[in-house]
Structures are given as structure tokens and as C-alpha cells.
Amino acid sequence: MKNFKQIFKEAENKISGIAAAPGLVIARAYLFTKEKLEISDAEITDVEEAKRNLEEALQKSKKELNKIFSIAKEKMEGRRAAIFEAQMMILDDPILIKNITARIENEKKQPEFIVNDEISKYQHLMTNAHEAYMNERAHDIEDIKNRIIRNLQKKRWQSKITNDVIVVSDSLTPADTILLSRNNAKGFITDHGGLTSHAAIISRSLNIPAVVGTHKATQLIKEGDILAVDGFHGYVIINPNDEQKKFFVEKIDRLVQLQKGLEELKDKPAKTEDGREIHLMANVDVSGEVDLVITSGAKGIGLFRTEQILEEFGEFPTEDEQTEIYSSLASRIYPNPIIIRAFDIGGDKFKFLDFVEPNPFLGLRGIRLLLENEKLFKTQIRAVLRASKNKNILFMLPMISAIYEIRKSKEIIKTCMHELKHENQTFDKDIKTGIMVEVPSAAVMAQDFAKETDFLSIGTNDLIQYLMAVDRGNDLVSDLYQEFNPSVIRTISHVVTEAKKQHKEVSLCGEMAADTLAIPLLVGLGLASLSISPSTIPYAKRIIRSLSYSKAKALAEKCLTFSTEHEVTKEIEKFFEENSITRTRNII
Ligand code: PEP
Ligand code: MG
């Protein structure tokens, strides 16, 4: 049988985008184009009538949004439904309404022209901010503007969907996403939008597969085309041929099989057959994912990537804003713990100011940038401390490569504690501070570093990149990005052994732990805590529960003797077969 690469990699009918919401679906395309609203700037004779029309349109818009808001609340978590509450507030903004009314009186033009002009001003301000978050909010404003204009023109929102379809659109507003999902939308594909776009967040909440940011879906896909959408990997096949269709249908069947019985595992421990319990925690990128963490049965958040807040905000949130974000996450996850990682800025992540580095991955990234910008670092530390009252927060430092970085950070944390004490603020004065082990120097020095810190967390995403000198995002060298390379597993083994010598906890939070094929090896290497994406937790738990720790240990010992990646992979595959363990790698 041909593998995925042979069938899809070079396929001309494949378009790639961002995997925004997991799932697989095949259905016909429905091109959702919003009717272009013609806006008239004709003069009016009856100002009072125009004002009445405006008032009616505002009321109607409010009523519509209220309805969408109540559907949203029913279907998803409250904080997310609040997107619509924010839109409703625009409708109640007294300054905006006063300006529009005054202009109708003075200029005597159609209200739709004035509404369009006034609200567009807000929009331009936001679009020009060149920040992802502000751009998303500009789309929300576009939605409310069009809603008012449509109601002034007495037109109705229409969707002609009758059968199950995959909605293809330039972009989708939160309201469209909700309404289309009520109208048999089984998948979403958009030209624009990122992981944090509302359409993406809502699709994840509603469990509808979505691929966003494809750039060209609306150009290449025609109404009625058959589409196969993979929301796990972020691609779409247009009119799949027989071979592709067969491959995809089999994939869906396997997914259905794999999902059977997973639900029941939620409240069961991730314990091996011979009684070793593995702490399965969740990696969280967007704060909205917490409901997924809770339903996944995770034992807490093993990595909260705070730099994602910067992507969402488009700037540095204040101390109070950060305190609120961290407190809310910590209380939602309580009594389980949350490991909040300090901003890992730089590399391929959120850019700080506009400076350009010739080699950003080896540049001012993570802890290096924070120590250079102490004020910024202190704001975050103070917010983390203020949120730590319930003692379920741990703090973690990214990209540690030298011991002085730990010492200096601890000094700054101490200073922040003194300040807060003077301000009579309560916080967890025994808060645990740990480090990421993701730079080879930290791995080599694991024991010395472990002495100075409370816990270690191995970040294989970067560790592999720096160990193998291979850019984690570069397709040209992706064959060398090998998680089962003997150098990688020997390094992990070294870190685990060295941390244990200091009786310090060590976990692993890179993507490697989400690769179900890697789990027996990682358990066998002695890791008792793994942090992975919430959606993979049930799969990982199932594997752990069907493992024997002593056999996994023997597997790891054997793998540590190999000198090629191929030998390691073969040995692991043999292990899965001999022990009849269901695997998911290369299956979904
Ligand atoms: C890692 O490097 O493995 C890690 C978990 O951090 P990030 O992916 O955020 O760099
Ligand atoms: Mg990293």
C-alpha cells in the first residue's frame, strides 16, 4: 500500500493551510460569499424617518445578535460566547450612535452611508495596527457594520445550505460560523485567518474540522466540488481521485475505531499494567483551550505558552491584565497545577520590537531577551505571583543555556516577592520555579542546573533542533529532524538520570510526547510526567494503560544501544506489534 507521502505530498489537487480544528470530513463544497452590499449615498428628505429607520435597524441587529449569543452560550464555553456580547456593546455605544445621528441630521444622507463611514473609521484604525489581534477585532466590527446596513436595507442573512457541506469562504465572522454550524456545515475552509481567529476558536469549540489561512481556497474550489478536509494536519483535497478517496475513507474509519472507548478513559488513571502512574498534563497555547483540557482528563497544564497571549493581544498586556489571565486559568484548573512559562519571545515566535537578527533561533530569544528587558520580565513575574494565591501555579523559564540565567532569574523573582510583600499582596511564597531543558548545554549540565531549580521540563521541539542543528520549521531539512535519533534519546535519558540524582522532578513537554509511538520509549526512559496537546491525551492514556513498565524499560535500554534512527523506530514498532498495542502514528 502506498503511504501518505506518495498519495498526497505531490498531489496537485491538495491545498495546505493551518490545522485550526481537528477532525476529518468528506463532503461537497459550499462557497459562502457574502452578498456585496451596495451602499447608497443619496440625499434624504425626511430626517425623522431616517432616524426611525436607524433605530429600527439597531434594534433588529441587537435582537439577531442576542439570538446568536444564546445559541453560542448553549454550544460553547461562556467566555468565548462573549465575542458576541462585545459586538452588542458596539450597538449600544452612545458616542457612536450620537455621531451617526448627528451626521444624518447635518448631512441629510442615507443612514446606511453614514453608518458605513463612521464604523469604517474604527475598522481602519484597527486594520492599520498590523497586529493579528487587532485585525481579528476589525473583522468583528465589519460583521456588526454589515449587519446594521443589511437591516437598514431590510435584507435577511441567508444561507442556502440544505445538505451536509464544507463551507469555503474568504473569511468567516464568529456569527457566520455559529449560524452555518446550525445549517449543516460539517467543515470550514478559509483563505484568511490564523489559529487564534475566532472562526478557528469557535470551530474547535463546536468540534467542526477547520483548515484556515489557505490563501487560495476560494480561487481553486468551485461550488459542488467534493472536498476531503483533514483538520488534524491542515490540508484539503479537491475532488479526490479514487485512490485518494479510498485512503481518506479508511482514515476516517480508523479514526472512528480509535475513538471508541476513549471517553470511558477520562476518569481512569494513566497507569501501566504493572502499576506505574504517569502524570499526563496538557500543553495550552490559547487560553480558550482550557475547556478541552478539562474534558481530556489531563492532570493539569504542563506548559502554558504565555507568548501566545502576546499574539492574541498584539502587545504586552499590563500586570493587571496578566494577573487576570493567569488567575482565571489557575482557578479553572484548580486543584490541578498549571506550569506558566515565561514569555518565550524570539526565534520563530512573537517578535519583540522591530529589530532584525541574522539568526533569530540563536539570537535574543526566551530568557535572554527577558533578562535584557528586566521591566517586562518583572511585570510578568509579579502577575504570576499575584495569581499564585491558591498555590497551584509553577513558573518555568524558557531557553536556559547557562547557570547564571537561572541565578539571575531567581534574584529577580525574589525582588518581586519583596515588593509584593511590601504592597501587602498575597502570593505563594514557596512557588516552584523550573527550567526548560531545550538547549544542548542545559542537557549536558542537567545535574548542575537541577541543583539550582525545583523541576526540569524537556522541550524536545527545540532540543532536537539544536542537537541536530536542524531548523524545526524548514522543509528542506525536515528528514534530519529526527525524534528517534539515538543522540536525542540518549540525551533525554541523561537528563532524566541526572535530575533524579538531585531528586528533582523531570517531565517532557515537546511534541515528541504527543507522538503515540514515542510513549513506551519515554515511559521506559523513566519519565513519569508528560505534557501533550489535550486532544492526544486520551490516546496516550490508552497506550500507557496497555503497557508494562518493565517491558517499556527493557525497550528503552535496548534503544539506547542503537546507533541509527531506523533501528530505534523498528524496535518500537516491533514492541507495539508484540504487545498488541493500538498505535495512532501514521494512522490518522
Ligand atoms: C519545546 O521546545 O519543546 C517546547 C515545548 O517549547 P516550544 O515548542 O514552545 O518552543
Ligand atoms: Mg521551545
XYZ file of C-alpha atoms and ligand atoms in Angstrom:
599
model
C 0.000 0.000 0.000
C 1.260 3.482 -0.815
C 1.807 5.740 2.140
C 0.519 9.239 2.756
C 3.549 10.913 1.197
C 3.170 9.001 -2.051
C -0.515 9.695 -2.372
C -0.740 13.271 -1.163
C 2.585 15.042 -0.898
C 2.944 15.968 -4.542
C -0.773 15.938 -5.276
C -1.811 18.874 -7.439
C -5.305 18.884 -6.016
C -4.091 19.462 -2.470
C -4.091 22.818 -0.707
C -2.474 23.368 2.632
C -3.340 25.711 5.433
C -3.347 25.895 9.202
C -4.865 22.961 11.076
C -7.341 25.048 13.066
C -9.752 22.433 14.390
C -9.117 18.671 14.369
C -11.245 16.118 12.543
C -11.721 14.503 9.136
C -14.611 15.049 6.761
C -15.577 14.484 3.126
C -18.455 16.495 1.677
C -19.357 18.895 -1.097
C -18.102 22.459 -1.136
C -20.414 25.331 -0.408
C -18.916 28.647 -1.413
C -20.064 31.150 1.125
C -19.753 34.577 -0.379
C -21.353 37.390 1.360
C -23.597 39.449 -0.778
C -21.775 42.677 -1.559
C -23.870 45.379 -0.003
C -24.428 48.328 -2.323
C -24.338 51.459 -0.250
C -26.287 54.448 -1.374
C -25.200 57.983 -0.506
C -28.415 59.507 -1.821
C -29.809 62.626 -0.185
C -32.794 62.184 2.097
C -35.739 64.462 2.559
C -37.214 63.106 5.768
C -34.613 63.182 8.560
C -37.057 61.907 11.174
C -37.937 58.876 9.087
C -34.220 58.134 8.526
C -33.586 58.313 12.260
C -36.521 55.977 12.882
C -35.114 53.529 10.313
C -31.754 53.667 12.014
C -33.305 52.967 15.392
C -35.267 50.015 13.976
C -32.163 48.594 12.286
C -30.192 48.891 15.511
C -32.937 47.123 17.462
C -33.214 44.378 14.856
C -29.439 43.874 14.863
C -29.479 43.658 18.630
C -32.229 41.057 18.521
C -30.325 38.971 15.968
C -27.127 39.157 17.959
C -28.972 38.222 21.130
C -30.236 35.112 19.410
C -26.765 34.200 18.150
C -25.379 34.889 21.605
C -27.832 32.490 23.211
C -27.024 29.748 20.652
C -23.348 30.375 21.290
C -23.788 30.107 25.050
C -25.617 26.835 24.608
C -22.943 25.418 22.333
C -19.754 26.659 23.869
C -17.991 27.947 26.897
C -19.196 31.300 28.227
C -16.037 33.319 27.774
C -15.951 32.511 24.108
C -19.563 33.360 23.593
C -18.605 36.768 24.951
C -17.358 37.678 21.441
C -20.996 38.415 20.652
C -21.561 40.311 23.843
C -18.724 42.610 22.770
C -20.434 43.145 19.410
C -23.668 44.008 21.176
C -21.811 46.640 23.165
C -20.842 48.384 19.931
C -24.546 48.692 19.158
C -25.016 50.414 22.489
C -22.033 52.746 22.192
C -23.642 56.168 22.892
C -20.861 58.178 21.213
C -21.032 56.185 18.028
C -24.830 56.392 17.853
C -24.754 60.108 18.666
C -22.231 60.744 15.878
C -24.258 58.794 13.345
C -27.499 60.557 14.294
C -25.854 63.996 14.203
C -24.410 63.326 10.767
C -27.809 62.177 9.440
C -29.278 65.475 10.678
C -26.468 67.633 9.280
C -25.545 65.911 6.032
C -29.020 64.585 5.157
C -27.612 61.437 3.589
C -28.867 57.857 3.704
C -28.223 56.355 7.168
C -26.507 53.343 5.541
C -23.879 55.665 4.067
C -23.222 57.337 7.419
C -23.175 54.032 9.334
C -20.701 52.616 6.831
C -18.486 55.671 7.004
C -18.480 56.014 10.806
C -17.891 52.359 11.634
C -15.278 52.008 8.884
C -13.224 54.661 10.674
C -12.890 52.370 13.709
C -12.123 49.490 11.438
C -9.307 51.253 9.601
C -7.679 52.188 12.853
C -7.624 48.553 13.840
C -6.558 47.147 10.477
C -3.682 49.605 10.366
C -2.433 48.371 13.710
C -0.775 45.453 11.820
C -1.364 43.156 14.707
C -3.125 39.829 14.462
C -5.407 40.509 17.408
C -6.478 43.960 16.232
C -7.040 42.639 12.726
C -9.362 39.992 14.079
C -11.291 42.624 16.019
C -11.571 44.671 12.804
C -13.348 41.677 11.247
C -15.784 41.598 14.164
C -16.552 45.249 13.560
C -17.060 44.594 9.843
C -19.627 41.999 10.839
C -21.624 44.342 13.019
C -21.428 47.122 10.413
C -22.779 44.860 7.673
C -25.486 43.619 9.991
C -26.772 47.158 10.627
C -26.586 48.063 6.917
C -28.368 44.856 5.917
C -31.120 45.661 8.394
C -31.364 49.245 7.131
C -31.863 47.774 3.654
C -34.336 45.281 5.151
C -32.464 42.254 3.785
C -32.054 38.932 5.565
C -28.991 36.819 6.370
C -29.248 33.852 4.094
C -27.612 30.530 3.834
C -28.811 28.209 1.125
C -27.381 25.115 2.748
C -29.690 22.142 2.701
C -27.308 19.149 2.774
C -24.107 18.476 4.689
C -21.432 20.741 3.212
C -17.969 22.108 3.772
C -18.115 25.865 3.877
C -15.427 27.618 1.837
C -15.036 31.310 2.380
C -12.628 34.184 2.190
C -13.007 34.617 5.941
C -15.731 33.896 8.450
C -17.118 36.031 11.203
C -17.928 34.406 14.544
C -21.637 34.867 13.828
C -21.348 33.204 10.390
C -19.509 30.299 11.981
C -22.239 29.761 14.550
C -25.127 30.136 12.110
C -23.522 27.951 9.444
C -22.847 25.235 12.005
C -26.579 25.221 12.713
C -27.128 24.794 8.982
C -25.309 21.517 8.359
C -21.803 22.896 7.937
C -19.524 19.921 8.508
C -16.220 21.684 7.929
C -14.744 25.121 7.369
C -12.038 26.270 4.961
C -10.964 29.878 4.744
C -8.427 31.890 2.757
C -7.548 34.058 5.740
C -7.303 33.732 9.492
C -4.936 32.055 11.898
C -5.092 29.693 14.842
C -6.395 32.419 17.090
C -9.009 33.725 14.688
C -12.448 33.491 16.163
C -13.657 31.207 13.417
C -10.842 28.812 14.390
C -11.574 29.020 18.097
C -15.299 28.536 17.558
C -14.722 25.569 15.198
C -12.649 23.909 17.899
C -15.400 24.516 20.455
C -18.024 23.125 18.140
C -15.842 20.194 17.092
C -16.071 21.039 13.408
C -12.882 20.350 11.405
C -11.352 23.514 10.013
C -8.407 24.494 7.841
C -7.755 28.235 7.771
C -5.218 30.549 6.144
C -5.080 28.595 2.850
C -4.710 31.857 0.841
C -6.296 30.365 -2.265
C -9.195 28.079 -1.328
C -11.847 30.364 -2.804
C -9.908 30.625 -6.087
C -9.335 26.910 -6.531
C -12.515 25.400 -5.144
C -15.744 25.517 -7.105
C -19.274 25.140 -5.750
C -20.175 21.457 -5.505
C -16.596 20.134 -5.642
C -16.011 17.132 -3.404
C -13.605 18.066 -0.633
C -11.678 15.918 1.804
C -10.660 18.019 4.803
C -8.015 16.967 7.307
C -8.222 19.297 10.291
C -5.506 17.325 12.100
C -2.806 18.156 9.572
C -4.274 21.213 7.854
C -4.884 20.235 4.254
C -7.743 19.854 1.793
C -8.002 17.571 -1.251
C -10.180 18.921 -4.046
C -12.120 16.257 -5.944
C -10.032 13.363 -4.634
C -9.325 10.582 -7.139
C -10.348 7.012 -6.299
C -7.071 6.204 -4.616
C -7.114 9.363 -2.510
C -10.759 8.886 -1.619
C -10.156 5.297 -0.527
C -7.197 6.402 1.596
C -9.246 9.136 3.240
C -12.306 6.958 3.880
C -10.068 4.343 5.511
C -8.537 7.085 7.631
C -11.994 8.134 8.800
C -12.854 4.506 9.638
C -9.677 4.177 11.656
C -10.422 7.397 13.485
C -13.884 6.108 14.414
C -12.324 2.867 15.690
C -9.657 4.740 17.617
C -12.195 6.981 19.263
C -14.253 4.059 20.518
C -13.930 3.638 24.238
C -11.758 6.732 24.691
C -14.487 8.601 26.527
C -14.563 5.985 29.301
C -10.872 6.520 29.954
C -11.376 10.119 31.045
C -11.553 9.461 34.766
C -9.231 6.466 34.828
C -5.568 6.881 35.820
C -2.769 6.726 33.245
C -1.276 3.717 34.981
C 0.748 0.924 33.385
C -0.332 -2.706 33.782
C 2.307 -3.130 36.449
C 1.196 -0.080 38.417
C 3.424 2.855 37.415
C 1.368 6.027 37.179
C 2.307 8.592 34.546
C 1.244 12.158 35.075
C -0.427 13.253 31.842
C -0.697 17.015 31.607
C -1.772 19.329 28.793
C 0.072 21.921 26.721
C -2.004 25.047 26.284
C -1.364 27.625 23.590
C -4.536 29.648 23.604
C -6.272 30.287 26.906
C -9.565 29.277 25.287
C -8.363 25.682 25.150
C -8.900 25.126 28.857
C -12.308 23.504 28.451
C -10.633 20.937 26.191
C -8.018 20.340 28.892
C -10.722 19.694 31.451
C -12.681 17.283 29.254
C -9.491 15.482 28.187
C -8.904 14.205 31.728
C -5.491 15.939 31.978
C -3.908 16.200 35.407
C -3.222 19.879 34.951
C -1.432 22.154 32.475
C 2.184 21.132 31.984
C 3.016 24.063 29.724
C 1.190 27.327 29.226
C 2.946 29.187 26.410
C 2.376 32.756 27.569
C 3.848 34.269 24.390
C 0.569 33.257 22.761
C -1.147 35.943 24.828
C 1.029 38.456 23.006
C -0.187 37.080 19.668
C -3.757 37.451 20.896
C -3.275 40.923 22.407
C -0.846 42.121 19.775
C 1.111 43.851 22.552
C 2.301 43.330 26.102
C -0.621 43.112 28.500
C -0.319 45.087 31.717
C 0.428 43.452 35.059
C -3.263 43.550 35.992
C -4.327 42.072 32.668
C -1.799 39.268 33.002
C -2.797 38.640 36.616
C -6.357 38.210 35.487
C -5.438 35.757 32.707
C -3.209 33.624 34.954
C -5.650 33.714 37.907
C -8.532 32.664 35.762
C -6.572 29.749 34.243
C -5.260 28.667 37.637
C -8.675 28.705 39.223
C -10.287 26.847 36.344
C -7.706 24.090 36.552
C -7.605 24.008 40.393
C -6.768 21.834 42.334
C -4.567 20.562 39.492
C -1.391 22.516 38.824
C -0.514 24.834 35.935
C 3.043 25.474 34.786
C 3.217 29.005 33.448
C 6.210 29.526 31.205
C 7.763 32.983 30.984
C 7.425 34.666 27.577
C 9.453 32.735 25.015
C 9.831 35.619 22.592
C 12.073 35.491 19.525
C 13.059 32.657 17.190
C 10.042 31.972 15.022
C 7.665 33.223 17.691
C 6.286 36.625 18.624
C 8.724 39.291 17.547
C 9.797 41.897 20.059
C 10.014 45.373 18.658
C 11.314 45.603 15.140
C 14.900 44.557 15.392
C 16.124 42.049 12.841
C 18.563 39.333 13.793
C 20.654 37.441 11.253
C 19.961 34.174 13.056
C 16.971 34.536 15.356
C 16.972 30.935 16.627
C 20.441 31.556 18.029
C 19.685 35.096 18.993
C 17.953 37.082 21.671
C 15.284 34.524 22.458
C 13.451 33.376 25.613
C 15.252 34.024 28.880
C 17.989 36.025 27.122
C 15.503 38.617 25.965
C 13.742 38.700 29.341
C 16.968 39.339 31.230
C 17.792 42.135 28.791
C 14.361 43.633 29.416
C 14.002 43.302 33.136
C 10.976 45.562 33.424
C 8.999 43.345 31.086
C 10.164 40.225 32.920
C 9.257 41.709 36.291
C 5.766 42.617 35.107
C 5.179 39.011 34.181
C 6.715 37.601 37.366
C 4.635 39.925 39.545
C 1.479 38.899 37.665
C 2.301 35.192 38.036
C 2.968 35.653 41.752
C -0.217 37.637 42.299
C -2.154 34.839 40.594
C -0.498 32.154 42.742
C -2.591 32.574 45.918
C -4.109 29.126 45.589
C -0.663 27.544 45.342
C -1.305 25.624 42.142
C 0.976 27.701 39.896
C 4.538 26.751 38.961
C 6.779 29.079 36.988
C 9.118 27.956 34.213
C 11.995 29.632 32.382
C 12.462 29.042 28.640
C 15.705 28.630 26.663
C 18.045 28.336 29.638
C 21.577 27.722 28.378
C 23.790 28.876 31.237
C 23.576 28.695 35.006
C 23.757 32.435 35.568
C 20.441 32.783 33.755
C 18.789 30.674 36.468
C 20.549 32.560 39.257
C 19.710 35.975 37.839
C 16.060 35.000 37.263
C 15.761 33.737 40.819
C 17.144 37.035 42.107
C 14.552 38.954 40.117
C 11.793 36.671 41.407
C 12.990 37.353 44.950
C 12.929 41.102 44.353
C 9.376 40.849 43.047
C 8.370 38.888 46.140
C 9.830 41.599 48.404
C 7.970 44.291 46.508
C 4.672 42.437 46.682
C 5.138 41.782 50.376
C 5.608 45.498 50.973
C 2.460 46.150 48.996
C 0.599 43.649 51.211
C -0.217 41.459 48.259
C -0.763 37.756 48.876
C 1.107 35.162 46.823
C 2.602 31.689 47.114
C 5.987 32.390 48.670
C 7.039 28.767 48.062
C 6.180 28.886 44.360
C 8.225 26.304 42.475
C 10.468 27.537 39.693
C 11.714 25.228 36.979
C 13.527 25.386 33.676
C 13.037 24.105 30.168
C 15.785 21.785 29.011
C 15.774 22.548 25.308
C 19.300 23.725 24.610
C 22.045 21.055 24.492
C 24.170 22.878 27.086
C 21.326 22.606 29.618
C 21.000 18.898 28.851
C 24.713 18.292 29.344
C 24.670 20.274 32.585
C 21.361 18.819 33.788
C 22.575 17.823 37.236
C 24.181 21.187 37.999
C 21.142 23.033 36.718
C 18.796 20.716 38.647
C 20.579 21.696 41.861
C 19.520 25.299 41.341
C 15.937 24.756 40.386
C 12.793 22.890 41.509
C 11.985 20.944 38.343
C 13.054 20.335 34.771
C 10.922 20.029 31.659
C 12.488 18.662 28.491
C 11.394 20.613 25.414
C 12.129 18.237 22.574
C 10.896 20.612 19.866
C 13.880 22.863 20.389
C 16.186 20.250 21.852
C 16.067 18.231 18.601
C 16.525 21.406 16.573
C 19.637 22.477 18.471
C 21.051 18.987 18.953
C 20.763 18.072 15.272
C 21.366 21.645 14.046
C 18.197 21.468 12.004
C 15.654 24.282 11.770
C 12.386 22.907 13.155
C 10.362 24.779 10.556
C 12.450 24.172 7.435
C 11.023 21.635 4.990
C 14.336 21.207 3.189
C 15.961 19.592 6.192
C 12.911 18.003 7.793
C 14.276 14.468 7.188
C 17.026 15.259 9.665
C 14.595 16.406 12.322
C 14.563 13.002 13.978
C 12.939 12.482 17.342
C 14.159 8.886 17.424
C 17.720 9.774 16.572
C 19.930 7.951 19.119
C 21.506 11.267 20.121
C 18.052 12.547 21.103
C 17.057 9.548 23.189
C 20.448 9.313 24.850
C 20.177 12.997 25.745
C 16.703 12.535 27.217
C 17.954 9.549 29.203
C 20.900 11.594 30.503
C 18.653 14.454 31.644
C 16.264 12.088 33.443
C 19.082 10.285 35.250
C 20.864 13.492 36.239
C 17.694 15.168 37.538
C 16.878 12.118 39.603
C 20.309 12.253 41.223
C 19.202 15.597 42.619
C 15.722 14.231 43.464
C 14.179 16.773 41.151
C 11.078 16.144 39.061
C 11.561 15.926 35.335
C 8.899 15.928 32.666
C 8.770 16.250 28.886
C 6.588 18.770 27.093
C 7.678 18.701 23.436
C 5.580 17.370 20.572
C 7.501 14.102 20.799
C 5.350 13.132 23.791
C 2.243 13.579 21.648
C 3.586 11.041 19.164
C 1.913 7.928 20.449
C 4.724 5.828 19.002
C 7.163 7.534 21.371
C 5.205 6.919 24.568
C 6.510 3.435 25.542
C 10.055 4.656 24.959
C 9.588 7.808 27.060
C 7.923 5.868 29.878
C 10.728 3.318 29.686
C 13.343 6.083 29.879
C 11.921 6.922 33.308
C 9.773 9.950 32.566
C 6.852 9.981 34.976
C 5.249 13.120 33.641
C 4.401 14.081 30.053
C 2.702 17.217 28.799
C 0.959 16.997 25.435
C -1.788 18.629 23.431
C -5.153 17.994 25.119
C -6.672 16.195 22.135
C -3.977 13.492 22.262
C -4.325 12.778 25.998
C -6.949 10.023 25.683
C -4.825 8.229 23.045
C -1.702 8.474 25.197
C -3.618 7.225 28.215
C -4.856 4.198 26.334
C -1.297 3.276 25.357
C 0.041 3.735 28.889
C -2.742 1.569 30.319
C -1.873 -1.268 27.955
C 1.872 -1.097 28.674
C 4.038 -2.894 31.141
C 6.605 -0.550 32.680
C 9.202 -3.290 32.992
C 8.832 -4.125 29.290
C 8.983 -0.432 28.362
C 12.170 -0.139 30.401
C 13.710 -3.053 28.546
C 12.676 -1.405 25.260
C 14.349 1.853 26.272
C 17.520 0.088 27.372
C 17.724 -1.673 24.024
C 17.062 1.544 22.082
C 19.884 3.261 23.960
C 22.335 0.795 22.406
C 21.419 1.594 18.781
C 23.295 3.967 16.557
C 20.672 4.775 13.897
C 17.187 6.238 13.979
C 15.971 3.398 11.787
C 16.913 0.751 14.357
C 15.119 2.654 17.121
C 11.922 3.061 15.070
C 11.908 -0.596 14.038
C 12.354 -1.715 17.642
C 9.462 0.465 18.808
C 7.205 -0.775 16.020
C 8.065 -4.347 16.964
C 7.183 -3.524 20.577
C 3.733 -2.274 19.552
C 3.107 -5.400 17.483
C 4.358 -7.913 20.041
C 2.333 -6.333 22.814
C -0.751 -5.758 20.622
C -0.930 -2.072 21.456
C -3.054 0.170 19.231
C -0.968 2.958 17.722
C -2.129 6.157 16.131
C 1.033 7.440 14.436
C 0.716 7.276 10.653
C -2.860 6.154 11.170
C -4.764 9.392 11.428
C 9.901 22.783 23.087
O 10.802 23.474 22.607
O 9.890 21.529 23.053
C 8.738 23.412 23.715
C 7.825 22.719 24.349
O 8.623 24.742 23.589
P 8.124 25.500 22.266
O 7.573 24.478 21.323
O 7.123 26.467 22.750
O 9.384 26.143 21.783
Mg 10.997 25.531 22.998
